[in-house]
Amino acid sequence: MSVQAEILSSNGNTDVFVLEAHAATNNVYQAQVITSFDWFTDADKIGLTGGLTEEELDYMELIDFDEDGFLDDAVIKLKSTQAILGVVLNADDFVLEGEFIPIVSTKPPITCLQKVNIVSCNSSNVD
Ligand SMILES: [Ca+2]
Ligand SMILES: [Ca+2]
């Protein structure tokens, strides 16, 4: 089973994992964590609130956040402040490139209504 350590975490749904701009932190252990991002099978995306764009992010740093022995967990930082927006397990910069989409945060993303694995649906619930 150990050779499957890096197996992708497909759940059969195209999920949008929302990283809240205001939740950026300097402590990686307080950061939002995406545990089952699967771009390959599911075409999962990462949603950005607060008008953030991919160009404003630095996601080159890989750490072993889940302590599985692989430096395969990407830290997503804001270039401007180096604050940590989130951690994506089992992903690297190649995987993440082009996978960010803007979320207009006046409403929860449609996907929140029917999908699991959304990091922060509840906190983006604004009428
Ligand atoms: Ca998925
Ligand atoms: Ca790891």
PDB file of C-alpha atoms and ligand atoms in Angstrom:
ATOM      1  CA  MET A   1       0.000   0.000   0.000  1.00  0.00           C
ATOM      2  CA  SER A   2       2.881   2.361   0.590  1.00  0.00           C
ATOM      3  CA  VAL A   3       3.353   2.955  -3.122  1.00  0.00           C
ATOM      4  CA  GLN A   4      -0.091   4.516  -3.121  1.00  0.00           C
ATOM      5  CA  ALA A   5       0.901   7.251  -0.732  1.00  0.00           C
ATOM      6  CA  GLU A   6       0.560   9.848  -3.428  1.00  0.00           C
ATOM      7  CA  ILE A   7      -2.609   8.503  -4.942  1.00  0.00           C
ATOM      8  CA  LEU A   8      -5.034  11.232  -5.864  1.00  0.00           C
ATOM      9  CA  SER A   9      -8.033  11.883  -3.713  1.00  0.00           C
ATOM     10  CA  SER A  10     -10.834  11.751  -6.212  1.00  0.00           C
ATOM     11  CA  ASN A  11     -14.321  11.726  -4.767  1.00  0.00           C
ATOM     12  CA  GLY A  12     -16.059  11.815  -8.127  1.00  0.00           C
ATOM     13  CA  ASN A  13     -17.171  15.424  -7.703  1.00  0.00           C
ATOM     14  CA  THR A  14     -15.745  18.553  -9.244  1.00  0.00           C
ATOM     15  CA  ASP A  15     -15.256  20.474  -6.032  1.00  0.00           C
ATOM     16  CA  VAL A  16     -14.473  24.125  -5.568  1.00  0.00           C
ATOM     17  CA  PHE A  17     -12.386  24.545  -2.448  1.00  0.00           C
ATOM     18  CA  VAL A  18     -12.760  28.108  -1.279  1.00  0.00           C
ATOM     19  CA  LEU A  19      -9.819  29.869   0.333  1.00  0.00           C
ATOM     20  CA  GLU A  20     -11.026  32.966   2.136  1.00  0.00           C
ATOM     21  CA  ALA A  21      -8.754  35.944   1.561  1.00  0.00           C
ATOM     22  CA  HIS A  22      -9.431  37.329   5.040  1.00  0.00           C
ATOM     23  CA  ALA A  23      -8.381  34.061   6.681  1.00  0.00           C
ATOM     24  CA  ALA A  24      -4.744  34.387   5.643  1.00  0.00           C
ATOM     25  CA  THR A  25      -2.419  33.761   8.566  1.00  0.00           C
ATOM     26  CA  ASN A  26       1.267  33.659   9.392  1.00  0.00           C
ATOM     27  CA  ASN A  27       0.862  30.337  11.186  1.00  0.00           C
ATOM     28  CA  VAL A  28       0.685  27.419   8.789  1.00  0.00           C
ATOM     29  CA  TYR A  29      -1.131  25.358  11.409  1.00  0.00           C
ATOM     30  CA  GLN A  30      -3.933  27.889  11.499  1.00  0.00           C
ATOM     31  CA  ALA A  31      -4.216  28.039   7.744  1.00  0.00           C
ATOM     32  CA  GLN A  32      -7.091  26.657   5.738  1.00  0.00           C
ATOM     33  CA  VAL A  33      -6.227  23.141   4.572  1.00  0.00           C
ATOM     34  CA  ILE A  34      -7.487  21.443   1.448  1.00  0.00           C
ATOM     35  CA  THR A  35      -7.089  17.724   1.935  1.00  0.00           C
ATOM     36  CA  SER A  36      -8.594  16.170  -1.160  1.00  0.00           C
ATOM     37  CA  PHE A  37      -7.748  18.379  -4.108  1.00  0.00           C
ATOM     38  CA  ASP A  38      -7.842  16.285  -7.260  1.00  0.00           C
ATOM     39  CA  TRP A  39      -7.251  18.154 -10.467  1.00  0.00           C
ATOM     40  CA  PHE A  40      -6.618  15.094 -12.592  1.00  0.00           C
ATOM     41  CA  THR A  41      -9.752  13.006 -12.262  1.00  0.00           C
ATOM     42  CA  ASP A  42     -12.237  15.498 -10.868  1.00  0.00           C
ATOM     43  CA  ALA A  43     -10.969  18.840 -12.252  1.00  0.00           C
ATOM     44  CA  ASP A  44     -11.340  20.312  -8.775  1.00  0.00           C
ATOM     45  CA  LYS A  45     -10.700  24.056  -8.496  1.00  0.00           C
ATOM     46  CA  ILE A  46      -9.601  26.444  -5.797  1.00  0.00           C
ATOM     47  CA  GLY A  47     -11.839  29.450  -5.312  1.00  0.00           C
ATOM     48  CA  LEU A  48     -10.399  32.794  -4.222  1.00  0.00           C
ATOM     49  CA  THR A  49     -12.435  35.420  -2.425  1.00  0.00           C
ATOM     50  CA  GLY A  50     -11.753  39.099  -1.890  1.00  0.00           C
ATOM     51  CA  GLY A  51     -10.798  39.714  -5.514  1.00  0.00           C
ATOM     52  CA  LEU A  52      -7.593  37.728  -5.204  1.00  0.00           C
ATOM     53  CA  THR A  53      -6.096  36.329  -8.368  1.00  0.00           C
ATOM     54  CA  GLU A  54      -3.624  33.570  -9.050  1.00  0.00           C
ATOM     55  CA  GLU A  55      -1.029  36.167 -10.038  1.00  0.00           C
ATOM     56  CA  GLU A  56      -1.031  37.468  -6.458  1.00  0.00           C
ATOM     57  CA  LEU A  57      -0.213  34.063  -5.026  1.00  0.00           C
ATOM     58  CA  ASP A  58       3.035  32.274  -4.356  1.00  0.00           C
ATOM     59  CA  TYR A  59       2.552  28.525  -4.230  1.00  0.00           C
ATOM     60  CA  MET A  60       6.035  27.229  -4.961  1.00  0.00           C
ATOM     61  CA  GLU A  61       6.878  26.165  -1.404  1.00  0.00           C
ATOM     62  CA  LEU A  62       6.306  22.502  -0.616  1.00  0.00           C
ATOM     63  CA  ILE A  63       6.203  21.166   2.932  1.00  0.00           C
ATOM     64  CA  ASP A  64       5.218  17.906   4.575  1.00  0.00           C
ATOM     65  CA  PHE A  65       2.147  19.236   6.308  1.00  0.00           C
ATOM     66  CA  ASP A  66       0.429  15.869   6.765  1.00  0.00           C
ATOM     67  CA  GLU A  67       3.660  14.199   7.899  1.00  0.00           C
ATOM     68  CA  ASP A  68       3.396  11.348   5.411  1.00  0.00           C
ATOM     69  CA  GLY A  69       7.101  11.601   4.629  1.00  0.00           C
ATOM     70  CA  PHE A  70       6.664  13.428   1.330  1.00  0.00           C
ATOM     71  CA  LEU A  71       7.345  17.102   0.713  1.00  0.00           C
ATOM     72  CA  ASP A  72       4.227  17.229  -1.394  1.00  0.00           C
ATOM     73  CA  ASP A  73       1.929  19.711   0.297  1.00  0.00           C
ATOM     74  CA  ALA A  74       1.805  23.156  -1.263  1.00  0.00           C
ATOM     75  CA  VAL A  75       1.740  26.309   0.829  1.00  0.00           C
ATOM     76  CA  ILE A  76      -0.254  29.052  -0.844  1.00  0.00           C
ATOM     77  CA  LYS A  77       0.948  32.499   0.197  1.00  0.00           C
ATOM     78  CA  LEU A  78       0.056  36.024  -0.705  1.00  0.00           C
ATOM     79  CA  LYS A  79       3.011  37.519  -2.558  1.00  0.00           C
ATOM     80  CA  SER A  80       2.366  40.909  -1.034  1.00  0.00           C
ATOM     81  CA  THR A  81       2.540  39.942   2.640  1.00  0.00           C
ATOM     82  CA  GLN A  82       3.750  36.319   2.604  1.00  0.00           C
ATOM     83  CA  ALA A  83       0.710  35.495   4.730  1.00  0.00           C
ATOM     84  CA  ILE A  84      -0.436  31.923   4.275  1.00  0.00           C
ATOM     85  CA  LEU A  85      -3.752  31.616   2.549  1.00  0.00           C
ATOM     86  CA  GLY A  86      -3.940  27.852   2.676  1.00  0.00           C
ATOM     87  CA  VAL A  87      -2.248  24.491   2.352  1.00  0.00           C
ATOM     88  CA  VAL A  88      -3.117  21.997  -0.355  1.00  0.00           C
ATOM     89  CA  LEU A  89      -2.168  18.438   0.470  1.00  0.00           C
ATOM     90  CA  ASN A  90      -0.611  16.288  -2.227  1.00  0.00           C
ATOM     91  CA  ALA A  91      -0.268  19.082  -4.752  1.00  0.00           C
ATOM     92  CA  ASP A  92       2.616  21.027  -6.208  1.00  0.00           C
ATOM     93  CA  ASP A  93       3.048  24.209  -8.188  1.00  0.00           C
ATOM     94  CA  PHE A  94       2.609  22.351 -11.467  1.00  0.00           C
ATOM     95  CA  VAL A  95      -0.701  20.932 -10.294  1.00  0.00           C
ATOM     96  CA  LEU A  96      -1.985  24.229  -8.962  1.00  0.00           C
ATOM     97  CA  GLU A  97      -1.083  26.416 -11.920  1.00  0.00           C
ATOM     98  CA  GLY A  98      -4.240  27.628 -13.595  1.00  0.00           C
ATOM     99  CA  GLU A  99      -6.559  25.967 -11.097  1.00  0.00           C
ATOM    100  CA  PHE A 100      -7.603  29.106  -9.230  1.00  0.00           C
ATOM    101  CA  ILE A 101     -10.930  30.732  -9.956  1.00  0.00           C
ATOM    102  CA  PRO A 102     -12.465  33.916  -8.544  1.00  0.00           C
ATOM    103  CA  ILE A 103     -15.403  33.603  -6.159  1.00  0.00           C
ATOM    104  CA  VAL A 104     -17.788  36.512  -5.963  1.00  0.00           C
ATOM    105  CA  SER A 105     -18.483  36.391  -2.285  1.00  0.00           C
ATOM    106  CA  THR A 106     -21.840  38.092  -2.026  1.00  0.00           C
ATOM    107  CA  LYS A 107     -23.356  34.638  -2.302  1.00  0.00           C
ATOM    108  CA  PRO A 108     -22.012  31.244  -1.347  1.00  0.00           C
ATOM    109  CA  PRO A 109     -20.674  29.373  -4.350  1.00  0.00           C
ATOM    110  CA  ILE A 110     -23.286  27.214  -6.000  1.00  0.00           C
ATOM    111  CA  THR A 111     -21.188  24.194  -5.209  1.00  0.00           C
ATOM    112  CA  CYS A 112     -21.705  24.787  -1.505  1.00  0.00           C
ATOM    113  CA  LEU A 113     -25.296  23.799  -1.834  1.00  0.00           C
ATOM    114  CA  GLN A 114     -24.668  20.283  -2.962  1.00  0.00           C
ATOM    115  CA  LYS A 115     -21.076  19.297  -2.473  1.00  0.00           C
ATOM    116  CA  VAL A 116     -18.995  18.215   0.420  1.00  0.00           C
ATOM    117  CA  ASN A 117     -15.364  19.064   1.018  1.00  0.00           C
ATOM    118  CA  ILE A 118     -15.858  22.790   0.813  1.00  0.00           C
ATOM    119  CA  VAL A 119     -13.401  24.329   3.206  1.00  0.00           C
ATOM    120  CA  SER A 120     -15.338  27.340   4.293  1.00  0.00           C
ATOM    121  CA  CYS A 121     -18.848  27.431   2.957  1.00  0.00           C
ATOM    122  CA  ASN A 122     -20.425  28.514   6.185  1.00  0.00           C
ATOM    123  CA  SER A 123     -18.275  31.536   6.751  1.00  0.00           C
ATOM    124  CA  SER A 124     -18.936  32.837   3.247  1.00  0.00           C
ATOM    125  CA  ASN A 125     -22.680  32.638   3.730  1.00  0.00           C
ATOM    126  CA  VAL A 126     -23.714  36.238   3.273  1.00  0.00           C
ATOM    127  CA  ASP A 127     -27.163  37.411   2.321  1.00  0.00           C
TER     128      ASP A 127
HETATM  129 CA    CA B   1     -13.186  16.125  -6.044  1.00  0.00          CA
HETATM  130 CA    CA B   2       3.034  15.262   2.754  1.00  0.00          CA
END
